[in-house]
Structure formats: C-alpha cells, structure tokens
PDB file of C-alpha atoms in Angstrom:
ATOM      1  CA  UNK A  26      15.379-100.421 -63.812  1.00 81.00           C
ATOM      2  CA  UNK A  27      13.466 -97.128 -63.587  1.00 85.00           C
ATOM      3  CA  UNK A  28      15.989 -95.512 -65.939  1.00 86.00           C
ATOM      4  CA  UNK A  29      15.613 -98.298 -68.480  1.00 90.00           C
ATOM      5  CA  UNK A  30      11.839 -97.857 -68.680  1.00 91.00           C
ATOM      6  CA  UNK A  31      12.394 -94.381 -70.135  1.00 91.00           C
ATOM      7  CA  UNK A  32      15.701 -94.912 -71.923  1.00 91.00           C
ATOM      8  CA  UNK A  33      14.759 -98.029 -73.930  1.00 93.00           C
ATOM      9  CA  UNK A  34      12.088 -96.372 -76.125  1.00 92.00           C
ATOM     10  CA  UNK A  35      14.409 -93.405 -76.769  1.00 93.00           C
ATOM     11  CA  UNK A  36      17.298 -95.696 -77.717  1.00 93.00           C
ATOM     12  CA  UNK A  37      15.112 -97.794 -80.001  1.00 92.00           C
ATOM     13  CA  UNK A  38      13.816 -94.645 -81.710  1.00 92.00           C
ATOM     14  CA  UNK A  39      17.383 -93.393 -82.168  1.00 92.00           C
ATOM     15  CA  UNK A  40      18.677 -96.614 -83.744  1.00 90.00           C
ATOM     16  CA  UNK A  41      15.605 -97.090 -85.940  1.00 90.00           C
ATOM     17  CA  UNK A  42      15.957 -93.509 -87.133  1.00 88.00           C
ATOM     18  CA  UNK A  43      19.612 -94.068 -88.041  1.00 88.00           C
ATOM     19  CA  UNK A  44      18.811 -97.283 -89.922  1.00 85.00           C
ATOM     20  CA  UNK A  45      15.891 -95.654 -91.712  1.00 82.00           C
ATOM     21  CA  UNK A  46      17.978 -92.684 -92.858  1.00 83.00           C
ATOM     22  CA  UNK A  47      20.832 -94.924 -94.011  1.00 75.00           C
ATOM     23  CA  UNK A  48      18.688 -97.550 -95.733  1.00 72.00           C
ATOM     24  CA  UNK A  49      17.915 -96.540 -99.301  1.00 55.00           C
ATOM     25  CA  UNK A  50      15.087 -99.019 -99.915  1.00 57.00           C
ATOM     26  CA  UNK A  51      13.514 -98.292 -96.487  1.00 58.00           C
ATOM     27  CA  UNK A  52      12.353-101.928 -96.184  1.00 67.00           C
ATOM     28  CA  UNK A  53      13.579-103.769 -93.143  1.00 80.00           C
ATOM     29  CA  UNK A  54      10.315-104.991 -91.660  1.00 83.00           C
ATOM     30  CA  UNK A  55      11.777-107.610 -89.282  1.00 85.00           C
ATOM     31  CA  UNK A  56      14.283-105.199 -87.709  1.00 87.00           C
ATOM     32  CA  UNK A  57      11.807-102.359 -87.182  1.00 90.00           C
ATOM     33  CA  UNK A  58       9.211-104.750 -85.760  1.00 90.00           C
ATOM     34  CA  UNK A  59      11.665-106.430 -83.393  1.00 92.00           C
ATOM     35  CA  UNK A  60      13.099-103.180 -82.069  1.00 92.00           C
ATOM     36  CA  UNK A  61       9.920-101.107 -82.321  1.00 92.00           C
ATOM     37  CA  UNK A  62       7.768-103.611 -80.427  1.00 93.00           C
ATOM     38  CA  UNK A  63      10.519-105.149 -78.284  1.00 94.00           C
ATOM     39  CA  UNK A  64      11.560-101.953 -76.472  1.00 93.00           C
ATOM     40  CA  UNK A  65       8.018-101.098 -75.265  1.00 93.00           C
ATOM     41  CA  UNK A  66       7.485-104.748 -74.283  1.00 94.00           C
ATOM     42  CA  UNK A  67      10.606-104.751 -72.086  1.00 94.00           C
ATOM     43  CA  UNK A  68       9.572-101.401 -70.581  1.00 94.00           C
ATOM     44  CA  UNK A  69       6.181-102.977 -69.778  1.00 94.00           C
ATOM     45  CA  UNK A  70       7.811-105.828 -67.862  1.00 94.00           C
ATOM     46  CA  UNK A  71       9.955-103.396 -65.853  1.00 94.00           C
ATOM     47  CA  UNK A  72       6.930-101.147 -65.187  1.00 93.00           C
ATOM     48  CA  UNK A  73       4.849-104.033 -63.866  1.00 93.00           C
ATOM     49  CA  UNK A  74       7.711-105.134 -61.585  1.00 93.00           C
ATOM     50  CA  UNK A  75       8.008-101.617 -60.152  1.00 93.00           C
ATOM     51  CA  UNK A  76       4.236-101.341 -59.718  1.00 92.00           C
ATOM     52  CA  UNK A  77       4.201-104.692 -57.906  1.00 91.00           C
ATOM     53  CA  UNK A  78       6.907-103.444 -55.515  1.00 90.00           C
ATOM     54  CA  UNK A  79       5.005-100.198 -54.874  1.00 90.00           C
ATOM     55  CA  UNK A  80       1.751-102.042 -54.180  1.00 89.00           C
ATOM     56  CA  UNK A  81       3.579-104.217 -51.678  1.00 88.00           C
ATOM     57  CA  UNK A  82       4.783-101.270 -49.650  1.00 83.00           C
ATOM     58  CA  UNK A  83       8.021-100.189 -51.306  1.00 82.00           C
ATOM     59  CA  UNK A  84       8.778 -96.485 -50.700  1.00 86.00           C
ATOM     60  CA  UNK A  85       8.852 -93.923 -53.483  1.00 87.00           C
ATOM     61  CA  UNK A  86      11.666 -94.849 -55.872  1.00 88.00           C
ATOM     62  CA  UNK A  87      14.147 -92.184 -57.010  1.00 87.00           C
ATOM     63  CA  UNK A  88      16.851 -92.764 -59.612  1.00 87.00           C
ATOM     64  CA  UNK A  89      19.243 -90.016 -60.729  1.00 85.00           C
ATOM     65  CA  UNK A  90      21.032 -90.240 -64.071  1.00 83.00           C
ATOM     66  CA  UNK A  91      23.109 -87.072 -63.801  1.00 83.00           C
ATOM     67  CA  UNK A  92      23.062 -83.421 -62.772  1.00 82.00           C
ATOM     68  CA  UNK A  93      21.527 -81.564 -65.698  1.00 83.00           C
ATOM     69  CA  UNK A  94      21.504 -77.876 -64.725  1.00 78.00           C
ATOM     70  CA  UNK A  95      23.633 -76.411 -61.932  1.00 77.00           C
ATOM     71  CA  UNK A  96      23.767 -72.612 -61.630  1.00 74.00           C
ATOM     72  CA  UNK A  97      24.584 -71.401 -58.135  1.00 67.00           C
ATOM     73  CA  UNK A  98      21.838 -72.654 -55.808  1.00 63.00           C
ATOM     74  CA  UNK A  99      19.681 -73.705 -58.764  1.00 70.00           C
ATOM     75  CA  UNK A 100      20.063 -77.413 -59.463  1.00 77.00           C
ATOM     76  CA  UNK A 101      17.984 -79.619 -61.739  1.00 83.00           C
ATOM     77  CA  UNK A 102      18.888 -83.295 -61.812  1.00 84.00           C
ATOM     78  CA  UNK A 103      17.817 -85.824 -64.424  1.00 87.00           C
ATOM     79  CA  UNK A 104      15.950 -87.791 -61.777  1.00 88.00           C
ATOM     80  CA  UNK A 105      13.082 -90.226 -62.246  1.00 92.00           C
ATOM     81  CA  UNK A 106      10.508 -90.791 -59.517  1.00 92.00           C
ATOM     82  CA  UNK A 107       8.048 -93.668 -59.183  1.00 91.00           C
ATOM     83  CA  UNK A 108       5.258 -93.599 -56.619  1.00 91.00           C
ATOM     84  CA  UNK A 109       1.830 -95.197 -56.791  1.00 91.00           C
ATOM     85  CA  UNK A 110       0.440 -92.449 -59.034  1.00 92.00           C
ATOM     86  CA  UNK A 111       3.228 -92.611 -61.614  1.00 91.00           C
ATOM     87  CA  UNK A 112       3.393 -96.405 -61.187  1.00 91.00           C
ATOM     88  CA  UNK A 113      -0.208 -96.778 -62.327  1.00 91.00           C
ATOM     89  CA  UNK A 114       0.426 -94.455 -65.257  1.00 92.00           C
ATOM     90  CA  UNK A 115       3.598 -96.142 -66.537  1.00 92.00           C
ATOM     91  CA  UNK A 116       1.958 -99.571 -66.261  1.00 91.00           C
ATOM     92  CA  UNK A 117      -0.966 -98.291 -68.301  1.00 89.00           C
ATOM     93  CA  UNK A 118       1.166 -96.462 -70.869  1.00 90.00           C
ATOM     94  CA  UNK A 119       3.602 -99.309 -71.487  1.00 91.00           C
ATOM     95  CA  UNK A 120       1.076-102.172 -71.473  1.00 92.00           C
ATOM     96  CA  UNK A 121      -1.559-100.498 -73.666  1.00 90.00           C
ATOM     97  CA  UNK A 122       1.191 -98.922 -75.756  1.00 90.00           C
ATOM     98  CA  UNK A 123       2.803-102.301 -76.448  1.00 92.00           C
ATOM     99  CA  UNK A 124      -0.538-103.764 -77.558  1.00 92.00           C
ATOM    100  CA  UNK A 125      -1.009-100.833 -79.939  1.00 90.00           C
ATOM    101  CA  UNK A 126       2.565-101.269 -81.234  1.00 91.00           C
ATOM    102  CA  UNK A 127       1.750-104.908 -82.027  1.00 92.00           C
ATOM    103  CA  UNK A 128      -1.407-103.803 -83.826  1.00 91.00           C
ATOM    104  CA  UNK A 129       0.561-101.138 -85.713  1.00 91.00           C
ATOM    105  CA  UNK A 130       3.083-103.746 -86.909  1.00 90.00           C
ATOM    106  CA  UNK A 131       0.311-105.392 -88.899  1.00 90.00           C
ATOM    107  CA  UNK A 132      -1.615-102.242 -89.812  1.00 89.00           C
ATOM    108  CA  UNK A 133       1.422-100.405 -91.241  1.00 88.00           C
ATOM    109  CA  UNK A 134       3.203-103.460 -92.707  1.00 86.00           C
ATOM    110  CA  UNK A 135       2.923-102.411 -96.356  1.00 83.00           C
ATOM    111  CA  UNK A 136       3.592 -98.739 -95.718  1.00 83.00           C
ATOM    112  CA  UNK A 137       6.854 -97.473 -97.245  1.00 83.00           C
ATOM    113  CA  UNK A 138       7.385 -95.234 -94.201  1.00 85.00           C
ATOM    114  CA  UNK A 139       7.187 -98.187 -91.777  1.00 88.00           C
ATOM    115  CA  UNK A 140      10.577 -97.488 -90.180  1.00 88.00           C
ATOM    116  CA  UNK A 141       9.892 -93.782 -89.805  1.00 89.00           C
ATOM    117  CA  UNK A 142       6.505 -94.533 -88.258  1.00 90.00           C
ATOM    118  CA  UNK A 143       7.979 -96.778 -85.566  1.00 91.00           C
ATOM    119  CA  UNK A 144      10.738 -94.250 -84.909  1.00 92.00           C
ATOM    120  CA  UNK A 145       8.112 -91.610 -84.142  1.00 92.00           C
ATOM    121  CA  UNK A 146       5.994 -94.124 -82.220  1.00 91.00           C
ATOM    122  CA  UNK A 147       8.801 -95.126 -79.856  1.00 94.00           C
ATOM    123  CA  UNK A 148       9.944 -91.530 -79.489  1.00 94.00           C
ATOM    124  CA  UNK A 149       6.428 -90.681 -78.361  1.00 92.00           C
ATOM    125  CA  UNK A 150       6.352 -93.476 -75.791  1.00 92.00           C
ATOM    126  CA  UNK A 151       9.725 -92.426 -74.357  1.00 93.00           C
ATOM    127  CA  UNK A 152       8.523 -88.815 -74.151  1.00 93.00           C
ATOM    128  CA  UNK A 153       5.325 -89.807 -72.355  1.00 93.00           C
ATOM    129  CA  UNK A 154       7.258 -91.930 -69.862  1.00 94.00           C
ATOM    130  CA  UNK A 155       9.675 -89.033 -69.261  1.00 94.00           C
ATOM    131  CA  UNK A 156       6.707 -86.765 -68.547  1.00 94.00           C
ATOM    132  CA  UNK A 157       5.157 -89.207 -66.078  1.00 94.00           C
ATOM    133  CA  UNK A 158       8.330 -90.229 -64.238  1.00 94.00           C
ATOM    134  CA  UNK A 159       9.767 -86.698 -63.976  1.00 93.00           C
ATOM    135  CA  UNK A 160      10.940 -85.757 -60.495  1.00 91.00           C
ATOM    136  CA  UNK A 161      10.574 -82.014 -61.107  1.00 91.00           C
ATOM    137  CA  UNK A 162       8.496 -79.578 -63.206  1.00 92.00           C
ATOM    138  CA  UNK A 163      11.337 -78.796 -65.636  1.00 91.00           C
ATOM    139  CA  UNK A 164      11.764 -82.431 -66.689  1.00 92.00           C
ATOM    140  CA  UNK A 165       7.989 -82.835 -66.861  1.00 93.00           C
ATOM    141  CA  UNK A 166       7.828 -79.844 -69.222  1.00 93.00           C
ATOM    142  CA  UNK A 167      10.533 -81.349 -71.465  1.00 93.00           C
ATOM    143  CA  UNK A 168       8.494 -84.549 -71.753  1.00 93.00           C
ATOM    144  CA  UNK A 169       5.352 -82.446 -72.233  1.00 93.00           C
ATOM    145  CA  UNK A 170       6.857 -80.644 -75.225  1.00 92.00           C
ATOM    146  CA  UNK A 171       8.359 -83.801 -76.756  1.00 93.00           C
ATOM    147  CA  UNK A 172       4.919 -85.432 -76.608  1.00 91.00           C
ATOM    148  CA  UNK A 173       3.523 -82.426 -78.490  1.00 89.00           C
ATOM    149  CA  UNK A 174       6.260 -82.722 -81.121  1.00 91.00           C
ATOM    150  CA  UNK A 175       5.587 -86.440 -81.638  1.00 89.00           C
ATOM    151  CA  UNK A 176       1.871 -85.736 -81.918  1.00 88.00           C
ATOM    152  CA  UNK A 177       2.595 -83.202 -84.669  1.00 90.00           C
ATOM    153  CA  UNK A 178       4.838 -85.637 -86.555  1.00 90.00           C
ATOM    154  CA  UNK A 179       2.369 -88.534 -86.330  1.00 89.00           C
ATOM    155  CA  UNK A 180      -0.809 -86.591 -87.135  1.00 88.00           C
ATOM    156  CA  UNK A 181       0.911 -85.248 -90.251  1.00 88.00           C
ATOM    157  CA  UNK A 182       2.536 -88.583 -91.082  1.00 88.00           C
ATOM    158  CA  UNK A 183       0.834 -88.685 -94.489  1.00 86.00           C
ATOM    159  CA  UNK A 184       2.046 -85.199 -95.285  1.00 84.00           C
ATOM    160  CA  UNK A 185       1.231 -85.541 -98.987  1.00 83.00           C
ATOM    161  CA  UNK A 186      -2.370 -84.668 -98.057  1.00 82.00           C
ATOM    162  CA  UNK A 187      -2.723 -80.997 -97.112  1.00 84.00           C
ATOM    163  CA  UNK A 188      -5.639 -81.813 -94.776  1.00 85.00           C
ATOM    164  CA  UNK A 189      -3.317 -83.892 -92.608  1.00 84.00           C
ATOM    165  CA  UNK A 190      -0.818 -81.045 -92.412  1.00 88.00           C
ATOM    166  CA  UNK A 191      -3.607 -78.640 -91.429  1.00 89.00           C
ATOM    167  CA  UNK A 192      -4.735 -81.042 -88.683  1.00 87.00           C
ATOM    168  CA  UNK A 193      -1.162 -81.391 -87.398  1.00 88.00           C
ATOM    169  CA  UNK A 194      -0.685 -77.621 -87.387  1.00 90.00           C
ATOM    170  CA  UNK A 195      -3.974 -77.097 -85.514  1.00 88.00           C
ATOM    171  CA  UNK A 196      -2.995 -79.622 -82.835  1.00 87.00           C
ATOM    172  CA  UNK A 197       0.471 -78.088 -82.511  1.00 89.00           C
ATOM    173  CA  UNK A 198      -0.730 -74.476 -82.220  1.00 90.00           C
ATOM    174  CA  UNK A 199      -3.604 -75.114 -79.810  1.00 89.00           C
ATOM    175  CA  UNK A 200      -1.327 -77.150 -77.564  1.00 88.00           C
ATOM    176  CA  UNK A 201       1.158 -74.273 -77.589  1.00 89.00           C
ATOM    177  CA  UNK A 202      -1.577 -72.026 -76.174  1.00 90.00           C
ATOM    178  CA  UNK A 203      -2.033 -74.425 -73.294  1.00 90.00           C
ATOM    179  CA  UNK A 204       1.727 -74.840 -72.906  1.00 91.00           C
ATOM    180  CA  UNK A 205       2.127 -71.069 -72.552  1.00 92.00           C
ATOM    181  CA  UNK A 206      -0.054 -71.210 -69.438  1.00 93.00           C
ATOM    182  CA  UNK A 207       1.929 -74.189 -68.156  1.00 93.00           C
ATOM    183  CA  UNK A 208       5.323 -72.510 -68.529  1.00 93.00           C
ATOM    184  CA  UNK A 209       4.104 -69.262 -66.919  1.00 95.00           C
ATOM    185  CA  UNK A 210       2.857 -71.319 -63.958  1.00 94.00           C
ATOM    186  CA  UNK A 211       6.228 -73.068 -63.627  1.00 93.00           C
ATOM    187  CA  UNK A 212       7.993 -69.693 -63.792  1.00 92.00           C
ATOM    188  CA  UNK A 213       5.759 -68.282 -61.032  1.00 93.00           C
ATOM    189  CA  UNK A 214       6.439 -71.347 -58.895  1.00 92.00           C
ATOM    190  CA  UNK A 215      10.179 -70.971 -59.401  1.00 90.00           C
ATOM    191  CA  UNK A 216      10.301 -67.255 -58.571  1.00 89.00           C
ATOM    192  CA  UNK A 217       7.993 -67.711 -55.564  1.00 90.00           C
ATOM    193  CA  UNK A 218      10.064 -70.579 -54.148  1.00 87.00           C
ATOM    194  CA  UNK A 219      13.506 -69.268 -55.046  1.00 81.00           C
ATOM    195  CA  UNK A 220      16.214 -70.999 -53.043  1.00 77.00           C
ATOM    196  CA  UNK A 221      14.190 -74.144 -52.314  1.00 83.00           C
ATOM    197  CA  UNK A 222      14.667 -77.535 -54.052  1.00 84.00           C
ATOM    198  CA  UNK A 223      12.684 -77.303 -57.291  1.00 87.00           C
ATOM    199  CA  UNK A 224      11.279 -80.825 -57.195  1.00 88.00           C
ATOM    200  CA  UNK A 225       7.683 -81.901 -56.635  1.00 92.00           C
ATOM    201  CA  UNK A 226       8.533 -82.879 -53.061  1.00 90.00           C
ATOM    202  CA  UNK A 227      10.393 -79.608 -52.479  1.00 89.00           C
ATOM    203  CA  UNK A 228       7.480 -77.587 -53.876  1.00 91.00           C
ATOM    204  CA  UNK A 229       4.995 -79.487 -51.712  1.00 91.00           C
ATOM    205  CA  UNK A 230       7.020 -78.810 -48.554  1.00 90.00           C
ATOM    206  CA  UNK A 231       7.362 -75.069 -49.209  1.00 90.00           C
ATOM    207  CA  UNK A 232       3.952 -74.018 -50.548  1.00 89.00           C
ATOM    208  CA  UNK A 233       3.387 -72.061 -47.327  1.00 88.00           C
ATOM    209  CA  UNK A 234       5.766 -69.446 -48.794  1.00 87.00           C
ATOM    210  CA  UNK A 235       3.255 -68.528 -51.536  1.00 89.00           C
ATOM    211  CA  UNK A 236       0.221 -66.334 -50.845  1.00 91.00           C
ATOM    212  CA  UNK A 237      -3.267 -67.559 -51.753  1.00 91.00           C
ATOM    213  CA  UNK A 238      -3.767 -65.222 -54.740  1.00 92.00           C
ATOM    214  CA  UNK A 239      -0.506 -66.268 -56.407  1.00 93.00           C
ATOM    215  CA  UNK A 240      -1.241 -69.912 -55.652  1.00 94.00           C
ATOM    216  CA  UNK A 241      -4.682 -69.601 -57.273  1.00 94.00           C
ATOM    217  CA  UNK A 242      -3.151 -68.006 -60.371  1.00 95.00           C
ATOM    218  CA  UNK A 243      -0.585 -70.811 -60.594  1.00 95.00           C
ATOM    219  CA  UNK A 244      -3.355 -73.408 -60.274  1.00 95.00           C
ATOM    220  CA  UNK A 245      -5.408 -71.819 -63.059  1.00 95.00           C
ATOM    221  CA  UNK A 246      -2.399 -71.519 -65.386  1.00 95.00           C
ATOM    222  CA  UNK A 247      -1.401 -75.134 -64.772  1.00 94.00           C
ATOM    223  CA  UNK A 248      -4.925 -76.179 -65.659  1.00 94.00           C
ATOM    224  CA  UNK A 249      -4.758 -74.137 -68.890  1.00 93.00           C
ATOM    225  CA  UNK A 250      -1.918 -76.460 -69.876  1.00 92.00           C
ATOM    226  CA  UNK A 251      -4.060 -79.465 -68.977  1.00 92.00           C
ATOM    227  CA  UNK A 252      -6.983 -78.061 -71.021  1.00 92.00           C
ATOM    228  CA  UNK A 253      -4.790 -77.997 -74.119  1.00 89.00           C
ATOM    229  CA  UNK A 254      -3.260 -81.442 -73.746  1.00 88.00           C
ATOM    230  CA  UNK A 255      -6.491 -83.134 -72.622  1.00 87.00           C
ATOM    231  CA  UNK A 256      -8.672 -81.289 -75.164  1.00 84.00           C
ATOM    232  CA  UNK A 257     -11.096 -79.541 -72.822  1.00 89.00           C
ATOM    233  CA  UNK A 258     -13.273 -76.520 -73.619  1.00 89.00           C
ATOM    234  CA  UNK A 259     -12.236 -74.228 -75.274  1.00 88.00           C
ATOM    235  CA  UNK A 260      -9.035 -75.972 -76.455  1.00 87.00           C
ATOM    236  CA  UNK A 261     -10.760 -79.148 -77.620  1.00 86.00           C
ATOM    237  CA  UNK A 262     -11.062 -78.535 -81.364  1.00 85.00           C
ATOM    238  CA  UNK A 263      -7.710 -80.087 -82.296  1.00 86.00           C
ATOM    239  CA  UNK A 264      -8.552 -83.631 -81.177  1.00 84.00           C
ATOM    240  CA  UNK A 265     -11.297 -84.538 -83.711  1.00 83.00           C
ATOM    241  CA  UNK A 266      -9.110 -83.307 -86.603  1.00 82.00           C
ATOM    242  CA  UNK A 267      -6.111 -85.176 -85.171  1.00 80.00           C
ATOM    243  CA  UNK A 268      -7.805 -88.423 -86.200  1.00 78.00           C
ATOM    244  CA  UNK A 269      -6.376 -87.668 -89.676  1.00 75.00           C
ATOM    245  CA  UNK A 270      -3.253 -89.649 -88.740  1.00 76.00           C
ATOM    246  CA  UNK A 271      -2.955 -93.436 -89.148  1.00 83.00           C
ATOM    247  CA  UNK A 272      -5.381 -95.398 -86.950  1.00 81.00           C
ATOM    248  CA  UNK A 273      -2.642 -96.652 -84.536  1.00 85.00           C
ATOM    249  CA  UNK A 274      -1.789 -92.980 -83.894  1.00 83.00           C
ATOM    250  CA  UNK A 275      -5.400 -92.262 -82.940  1.00 79.00           C
ATOM    251  CA  UNK A 276      -5.334 -95.287 -80.628  1.00 77.00           C
ATOM    252  CA  UNK A 277      -1.999 -94.599 -78.917  1.00 74.00           C
ATOM    253  CA  UNK A 278      -1.854 -90.835 -78.699  1.00 71.00           C
ATOM    254  CA  UNK A 279      -5.361 -89.474 -78.882  1.00 68.00           C
ATOM    255  CA  UNK A 280      -7.345 -92.095 -77.026  1.00 64.00           C
ATOM    256  CA  UNK A 281      -4.962 -93.983 -74.745  1.00 65.00           C
ATOM    257  CA  UNK A 282      -2.016 -91.947 -73.485  1.00 76.00           C
ATOM    258  CA  UNK A 283      -1.229 -88.384 -74.593  1.00 80.00           C
ATOM    259  CA  UNK A 284      -4.623 -86.921 -73.733  1.00 84.00           C
ATOM    260  CA  UNK A 285      -4.319 -88.319 -70.201  1.00 87.00           C
ATOM    261  CA  UNK A 286      -1.166 -86.228 -69.677  1.00 88.00           C
ATOM    262  CA  UNK A 287      -3.251 -83.227 -68.602  1.00 89.00           C
ATOM    263  CA  UNK A 288      -5.201 -85.362 -66.146  1.00 91.00           C
ATOM    264  CA  UNK A 289      -1.949 -86.764 -64.766  1.00 92.00           C
ATOM    265  CA  UNK A 290      -0.405 -83.316 -64.410  1.00 93.00           C
ATOM    266  CA  UNK A 291      -3.355 -82.058 -62.348  1.00 93.00           C
ATOM    267  CA  UNK A 292      -3.157 -85.202 -60.195  1.00 93.00           C
ATOM    268  CA  UNK A 293       0.600 -84.714 -59.710  1.00 94.00           C
ATOM    269  CA  UNK A 294      -0.073 -81.182 -58.415  1.00 94.00           C
ATOM    270  CA  UNK A 295      -2.943 -82.360 -56.186  1.00 93.00           C
ATOM    271  CA  UNK A 296      -1.058 -81.121 -53.110  1.00 93.00           C
ATOM    272  CA  UNK A 297      -1.367 -77.611 -54.576  1.00 94.00           C
ATOM    273  CA  UNK A 298      -5.012 -77.867 -55.629  1.00 94.00           C
ATOM    274  CA  UNK A 299      -6.028 -79.008 -52.131  1.00 94.00           C
ATOM    275  CA  UNK A 300      -5.087 -75.528 -50.911  1.00 93.00           C
ATOM    276  CA  UNK A 301      -7.159 -73.690 -53.545  1.00 93.00           C
ATOM    277  CA  UNK A 302     -10.646 -75.275 -53.606  1.00 93.00           C
ATOM    278  CA  UNK A 303     -12.025 -72.269 -55.495  1.00 92.00           C
ATOM    279  CA  UNK A 304      -9.861 -73.261 -58.476  1.00 93.00           C
ATOM    280  CA  UNK A 305     -11.154 -76.805 -58.010  1.00 92.00           C
ATOM    281  CA  UNK A 306     -14.662 -75.488 -58.674  1.00 93.00           C
ATOM    282  CA  UNK A 307     -13.381 -73.887 -61.897  1.00 93.00           C
ATOM    283  CA  UNK A 308     -11.809 -77.207 -62.970  1.00 93.00           C
ATOM    284  CA  UNK A 309     -15.015 -79.101 -62.172  1.00 93.00           C
ATOM    285  CA  UNK A 310     -17.063 -76.603 -64.190  1.00 94.00           C
ATOM    286  CA  UNK A 311     -14.834 -76.911 -67.256  1.00 93.00           C
ATOM    287  CA  UNK A 312     -14.820 -80.704 -66.909  1.00 92.00           C
ATOM    288  CA  UNK A 313     -18.598 -80.973 -66.584  1.00 94.00           C
ATOM    289  CA  UNK A 314     -19.193 -78.616 -69.500  1.00 94.00           C
ATOM    290  CA  UNK A 315     -16.703 -80.533 -71.690  1.00 93.00           C
ATOM    291  CA  UNK A 316     -18.260 -83.880 -70.743  1.00 93.00           C
ATOM    292  CA  UNK A 317     -21.794 -82.809 -71.682  1.00 95.00           C
ATOM    293  CA  UNK A 318     -20.867 -80.713 -74.724  1.00 93.00           C
ATOM    294  CA  UNK A 319     -18.596 -83.335 -76.326  1.00 92.00           C
ATOM    295  CA  UNK A 320     -21.058 -86.162 -75.641  1.00 93.00           C
ATOM    296  CA  UNK A 321     -23.842 -84.261 -77.419  1.00 94.00           C
ATOM    297  CA  UNK A 322     -21.594 -83.574 -80.439  1.00 93.00           C
ATOM    298  CA  UNK A 323     -20.507 -87.246 -80.519  1.00 91.00           C
ATOM    299  CA  UNK A 324     -24.126 -88.380 -80.756  1.00 92.00           C
ATOM    300  CA  UNK A 325     -24.534 -86.431 -84.020  1.00 91.00           C
ATOM    301  CA  UNK A 326     -21.398 -87.771 -85.762  1.00 88.00           C
ATOM    302  CA  UNK A 327     -21.382 -90.459 -88.457  1.00 88.00           C
ATOM    303  CA  UNK A 328     -17.589 -90.943 -88.763  1.00 84.00           C
ATOM    304  CA  UNK A 329     -16.447 -93.556 -86.205  1.00 84.00           C
ATOM    305  CA  UNK A 330     -13.143 -91.733 -85.610  1.00 82.00           C
ATOM    306  CA  UNK A 331     -14.988 -88.479 -84.871  1.00 84.00           C
ATOM    307  CA  UNK A 332     -17.292 -90.330 -82.485  1.00 87.00           C
ATOM    308  CA  UNK A 333     -14.267 -91.743 -80.657  1.00 85.00           C
ATOM    309  CA  UNK A 334     -12.598 -88.339 -80.544  1.00 85.00           C
ATOM    310  CA  UNK A 335     -15.572 -86.540 -78.983  1.00 89.00           C
ATOM    311  CA  UNK A 336     -16.210 -89.502 -76.693  1.00 87.00           C
ATOM    312  CA  UNK A 337     -12.609 -89.217 -75.477  1.00 86.00           C
ATOM    313  CA  UNK A 338     -13.030 -85.487 -74.780  1.00 88.00           C
ATOM    314  CA  UNK A 339     -16.208 -86.236 -72.830  1.00 89.00           C
ATOM    315  CA  UNK A 340     -14.670 -89.006 -70.736  1.00 87.00           C
ATOM    316  CA  UNK A 341     -11.524 -87.042 -69.896  1.00 87.00           C
TER     317      UNK A 341
END
C-alpha cells in the first residue's frame, strides 16, 4: 500500500503524457480528468488508512521496492518509510492535493494544454510523496530535485509569455543555490559515516562518530537547502514571482505542499538538530526575520497573489 501511494501519481503522469503526445487534437477531457484526479484520490485513501494505523500504535512501516545502488559496502535501497511525521505529511499532501486537482479540472477545462497540465501536476505530487516517504537522504534528494523540476515546468506553463519564463528561471536557479547546500551536507554525512547504513535510522544511530564542528556545518548546509525550498531570507524572492503560473499551481505547489518540503526536511533531521542547539538559534533567527519581513511586505501589496505569496513566506 505504501508503494502505491507514491507509484500511482507517477504512473498516471506517465500514461497521460503518452496519450497527450500521441493525441493530435490534445482534447480528451474525460480521460485526463479521470486519471489525473483519480490517482491522487486513491493515494489519499491509502494515506489515510496508513495514518489511522500509525495513530493506533502501528510501528514504523518500511516497504522496499528493490535495491537501487550496490557498490561494495555502499547500498541504497528504494525503500519507503512511514512514521507519524511522514504520515501526517502524506495525508496532508494527498488530501489537499486531490481537492486542488478537482478545482484544477474546472479551472483548466478550456485550456488546450489540459493533458500536459495534469501530467505535470501528477508528476509533482508523486515527486513530493517520494521526498516525504524516502527512507534515506539519497532518495529524499531525488524527490527534492523532481519537485524543483515540476515547479519549473508549471510556473512556466504559459511559456508564450516571457515573464512566466523569467519567473520559472528565477525559481529554478534560486532553488539550485539551496540545493547546493543540501547536497554538500549529504556528502559530508556520507563521508563522515562511511561504512554505516546510509538511512535516516542509520544516521541517527551513528551521529556520535561526527565531531561537533562538522555536525554544525552539516546542520547549517541542510538548512540552506530548506531556505531555498521554503523561501526564507535571503532565498525568498522566487516565490512571489512564481505566482505567474496558473492559479491551481500557486495553490498546490507554492502555498500547500512544495514550500513545506524545507520544513519537513528540517523536522526529519530533528535528531541531528537536537545535538547542535547553536544552529537552532540560527534557524530561529532566520525564521523570525522572514516572518516579520514578509508580513510587512504583504501588507503593502495590492495583488492578491502577491499577498498570498508573502503571507506564505511569513507563515513558513
């Protein structure tokens, strides 16, 4: 069941993409709606069942699809993990995401790129679920990057307008700055814990092997990644411009799910941040400054989408 939550949106995106590319008139509203909304709806049902089991005392759920990378002692499995933290997130992502998919079915009905839109939309949801349910940092980073790709495609959906392309490029490049910090942090973790299982549980059990200075650097670099994805100072400027995409994109990606990925990532590494409270002060300072700064800017905006964008930055 855990596998299906992630796989269904990816499969639906794949089949809708094939139909869209092979359909010359691009109009197959019933099919795209059924598949595009149906896959997230089924994932929602499965997510709520898993969350119910977790609330009622079920242990952390692990499901392995296959062994992905195996080089000597280095092994990365395509494994999904559901605990109470990820359970809350997948319930939120799938339920809110399905509601926004239903809204998008009406909002985008007359758009000639309807099939392409739902292909990107479902690809995004699958990527976000992969990020949240990842059992190890490598899989999380794959989902992290796929979410960034989908954001780029959806912000620039109306690519005929150069302003939309500029907004998509800005979001893509600023997120790459944050992602650079994220991947350096993962690399430091890997080299510092060489020979230990490179899963979140394995990292948690072997943090004693890393000295405080290196651990602090890893914590800061991980948070740089979160700053980019969750649009915190100074990497916040992409989010207001990202509202250039269709309204359902603003609702799904930039107000409901993608921007919470940075928050989730910090929460997932909470076992690490507990050991470096000085970095916690740095995170709190950035968060407080972003909350106040973005709220002040929001109060001077007249465009409702800009208000929502700065409000989102503030609340995150």
